[in-house]
Short mmCIF file of C-alpha atoms in Angstrom, two decimals:
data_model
loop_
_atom_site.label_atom_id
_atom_site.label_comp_id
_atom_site.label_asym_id
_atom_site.label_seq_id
_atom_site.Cartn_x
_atom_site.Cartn_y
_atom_site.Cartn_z
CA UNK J 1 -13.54 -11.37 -19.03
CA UNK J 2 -13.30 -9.13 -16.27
CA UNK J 3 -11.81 -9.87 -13.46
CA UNK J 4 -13.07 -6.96 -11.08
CA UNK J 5 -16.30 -7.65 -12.20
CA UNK J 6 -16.31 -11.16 -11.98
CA UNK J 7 -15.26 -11.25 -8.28
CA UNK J 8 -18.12 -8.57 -7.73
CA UNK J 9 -20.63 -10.68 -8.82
CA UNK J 10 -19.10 -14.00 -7.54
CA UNK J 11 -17.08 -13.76 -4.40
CA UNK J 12 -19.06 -13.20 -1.31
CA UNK J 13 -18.34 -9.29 -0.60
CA UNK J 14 -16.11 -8.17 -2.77
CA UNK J 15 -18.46 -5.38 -4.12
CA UNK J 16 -18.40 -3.68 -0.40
CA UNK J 17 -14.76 -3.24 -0.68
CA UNK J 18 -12.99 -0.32 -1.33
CA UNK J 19 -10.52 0.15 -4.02
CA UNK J 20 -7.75 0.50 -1.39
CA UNK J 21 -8.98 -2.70 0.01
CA UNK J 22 -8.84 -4.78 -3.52
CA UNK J 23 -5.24 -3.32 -4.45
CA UNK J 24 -3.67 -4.52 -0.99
CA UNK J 25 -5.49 -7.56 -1.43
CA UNK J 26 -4.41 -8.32 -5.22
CA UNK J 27 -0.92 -6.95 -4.54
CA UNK J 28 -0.13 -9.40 -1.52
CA UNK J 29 0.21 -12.71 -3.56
CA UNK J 30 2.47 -11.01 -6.44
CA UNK J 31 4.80 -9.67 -3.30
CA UNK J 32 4.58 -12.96 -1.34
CA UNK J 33 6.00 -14.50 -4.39
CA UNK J 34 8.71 -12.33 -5.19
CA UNK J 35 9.71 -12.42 -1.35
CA UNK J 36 9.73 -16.28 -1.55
CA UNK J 37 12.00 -16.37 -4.52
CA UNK J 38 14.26 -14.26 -3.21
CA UNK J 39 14.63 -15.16 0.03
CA UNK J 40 13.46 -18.79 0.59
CA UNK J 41 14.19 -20.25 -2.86
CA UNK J 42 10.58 -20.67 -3.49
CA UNK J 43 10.09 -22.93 -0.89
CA UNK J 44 8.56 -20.20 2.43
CA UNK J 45 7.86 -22.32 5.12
CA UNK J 46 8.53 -21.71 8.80
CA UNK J 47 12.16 -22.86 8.86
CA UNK J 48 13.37 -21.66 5.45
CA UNK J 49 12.17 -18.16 6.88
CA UNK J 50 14.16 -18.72 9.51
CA UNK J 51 16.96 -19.58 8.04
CA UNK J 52 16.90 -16.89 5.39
CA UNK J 53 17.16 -14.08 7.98
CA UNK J 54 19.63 -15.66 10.15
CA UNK J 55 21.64 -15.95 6.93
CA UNK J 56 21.69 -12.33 5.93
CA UNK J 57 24.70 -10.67 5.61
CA UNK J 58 25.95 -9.23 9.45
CA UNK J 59 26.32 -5.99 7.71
CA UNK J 60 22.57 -6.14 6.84
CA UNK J 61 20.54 -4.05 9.50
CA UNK J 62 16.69 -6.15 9.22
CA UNK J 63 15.40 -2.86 11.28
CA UNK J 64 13.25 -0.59 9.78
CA UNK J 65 10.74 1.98 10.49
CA UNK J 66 8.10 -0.17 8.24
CA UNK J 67 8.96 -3.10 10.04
CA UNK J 68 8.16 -1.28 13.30
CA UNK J 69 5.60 -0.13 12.36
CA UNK J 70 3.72 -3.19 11.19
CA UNK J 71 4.67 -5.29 14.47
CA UNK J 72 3.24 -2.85 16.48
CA UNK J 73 -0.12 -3.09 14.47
CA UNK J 74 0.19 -6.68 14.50
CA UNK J 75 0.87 -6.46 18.37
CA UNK J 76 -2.05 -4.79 18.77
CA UNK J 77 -4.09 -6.77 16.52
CA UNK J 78 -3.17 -10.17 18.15
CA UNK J 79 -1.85 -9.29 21.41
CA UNK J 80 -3.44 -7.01 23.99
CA UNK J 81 -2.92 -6.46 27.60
CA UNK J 82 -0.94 -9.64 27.43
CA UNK J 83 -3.37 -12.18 26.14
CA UNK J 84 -4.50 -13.47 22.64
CA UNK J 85 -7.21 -11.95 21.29
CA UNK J 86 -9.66 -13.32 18.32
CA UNK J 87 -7.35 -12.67 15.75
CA UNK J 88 -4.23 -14.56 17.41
CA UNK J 89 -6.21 -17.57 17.20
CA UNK J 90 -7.72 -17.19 13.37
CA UNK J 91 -3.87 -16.47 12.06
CA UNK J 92 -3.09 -20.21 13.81
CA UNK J 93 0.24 -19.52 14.24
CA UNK J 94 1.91 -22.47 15.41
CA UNK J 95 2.57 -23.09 19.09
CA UNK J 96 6.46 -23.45 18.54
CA UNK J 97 7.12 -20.30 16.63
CA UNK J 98 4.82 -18.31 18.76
CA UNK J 99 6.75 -19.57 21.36
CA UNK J 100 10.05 -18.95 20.53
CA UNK J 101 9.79 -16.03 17.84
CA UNK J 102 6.81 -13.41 18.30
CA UNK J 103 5.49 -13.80 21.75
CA UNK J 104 9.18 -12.01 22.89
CA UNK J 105 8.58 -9.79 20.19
CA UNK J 106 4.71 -9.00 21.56
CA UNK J 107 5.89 -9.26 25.27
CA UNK J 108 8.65 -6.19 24.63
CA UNK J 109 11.14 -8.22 25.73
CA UNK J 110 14.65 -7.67 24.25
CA UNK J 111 15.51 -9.11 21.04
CA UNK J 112 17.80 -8.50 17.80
CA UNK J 113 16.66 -7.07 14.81
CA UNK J 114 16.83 -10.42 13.15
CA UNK J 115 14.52 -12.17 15.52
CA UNK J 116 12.27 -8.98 15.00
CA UNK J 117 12.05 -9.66 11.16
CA UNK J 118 10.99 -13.41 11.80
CA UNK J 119 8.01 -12.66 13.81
CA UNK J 120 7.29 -10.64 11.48
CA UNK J 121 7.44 -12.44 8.77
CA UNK J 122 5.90 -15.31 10.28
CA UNK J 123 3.14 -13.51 11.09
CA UNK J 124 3.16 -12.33 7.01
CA UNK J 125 3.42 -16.42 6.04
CA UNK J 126 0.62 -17.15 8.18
CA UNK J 127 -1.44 -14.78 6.31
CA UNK J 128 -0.65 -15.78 3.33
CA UNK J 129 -1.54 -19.22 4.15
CA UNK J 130 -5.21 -18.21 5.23
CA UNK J 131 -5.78 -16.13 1.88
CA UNK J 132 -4.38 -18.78 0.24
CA UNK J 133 -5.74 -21.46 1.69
CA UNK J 134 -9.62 -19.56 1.67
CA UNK J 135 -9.78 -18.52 5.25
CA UNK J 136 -9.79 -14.75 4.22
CA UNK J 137 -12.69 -15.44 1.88
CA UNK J 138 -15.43 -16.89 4.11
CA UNK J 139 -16.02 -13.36 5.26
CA UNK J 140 -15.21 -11.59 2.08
CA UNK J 141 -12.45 -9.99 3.14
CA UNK J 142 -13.89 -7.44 5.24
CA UNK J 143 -11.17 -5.64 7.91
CA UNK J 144 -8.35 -6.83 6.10
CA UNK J 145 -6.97 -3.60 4.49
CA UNK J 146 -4.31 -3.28 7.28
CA UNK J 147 -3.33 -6.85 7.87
CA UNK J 148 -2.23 -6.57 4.33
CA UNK J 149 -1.14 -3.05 3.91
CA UNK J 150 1.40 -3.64 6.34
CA UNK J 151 2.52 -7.32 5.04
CA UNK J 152 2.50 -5.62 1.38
CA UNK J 153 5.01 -2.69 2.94
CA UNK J 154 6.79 -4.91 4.79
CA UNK J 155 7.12 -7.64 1.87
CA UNK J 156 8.36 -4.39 -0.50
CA UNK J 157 11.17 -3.64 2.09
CA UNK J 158 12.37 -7.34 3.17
CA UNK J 159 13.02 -8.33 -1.10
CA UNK J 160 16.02 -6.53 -1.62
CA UNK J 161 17.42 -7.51 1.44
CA UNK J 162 18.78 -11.07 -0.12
CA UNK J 163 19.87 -9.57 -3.58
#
């Protein structure tokens, strides 16, 4: 059986997608898991996350240009002109680690590379849990391809950090 063709004719859709779109979605849970292993021990929640960058290696630099990059899509995605928008509230990031870890991030106020990484990746963990979890699929999909595109990049460049 097909797969592509099964979710074209099954999954609410799917068919309106581009092939861009399907590879960024298909990729993300392969990378997620990979990232998990590696970093969290297969066990991602929000304090293994956080524990797994704060225990990287000082001579580790969690900074990159793909990192950067993402956050300020992400920024702009769930934070403009200083409030929430629709999509802050859909990724139902919790109170305390918007709190402490991404609204700095959001708010440009001054923070370490590591704390960078966490809102980032707790932003990435939080979309995993809504594609996981079904929320991505009760509308198909649709406007997704950079939400993932930059968690897949980001994913790809956070693994080898923990060898």
């Amino acid at each position: 059986m097909n797969v592509g063709g099964w979710l074209s004719k099954n999954a609410f859709g799917w068919s309106n997608l581009s092939v861009a779109e399907k590879t960024a979605i298909r990729d993300f849970p392969v990378l997620w898991a990979l990232f998990e292993l590696s970093a969290t021990g297969k066990a991602a929640n929000v304090n293994s996350i956080i524990a797994a960058v704060n225990g990287l290696a000082p001579v580790v630099n969690p900074n990159s240009v793909v990192f950067t990059e993402a956050l300020s899509y992400y920024e702009d995605r769930f934070y403009q002109g200083g409030y929430q928008t629709k999509h802050f509230h859909d990724l139902r990031l919790t109170n305390q680690a918007w709190q402490q870890y991404v609204r700095p991030v959001f708010e440009g106020a001054f923070v370490d590379n590591r704390r960078r990484l966490i809102a980032l990746l707790l932003i990435i963990h939080r979309l995993r849990n809504n594609y996981l979890h079904g929320e991505k699929a009760v509308y198909g999909f649709a406007g997704q391809l950079d939400n993932f595109r930059h968690a897949n990049r980001s994913l790809m460049t956070a693994i080898p950090l923990w060898p």
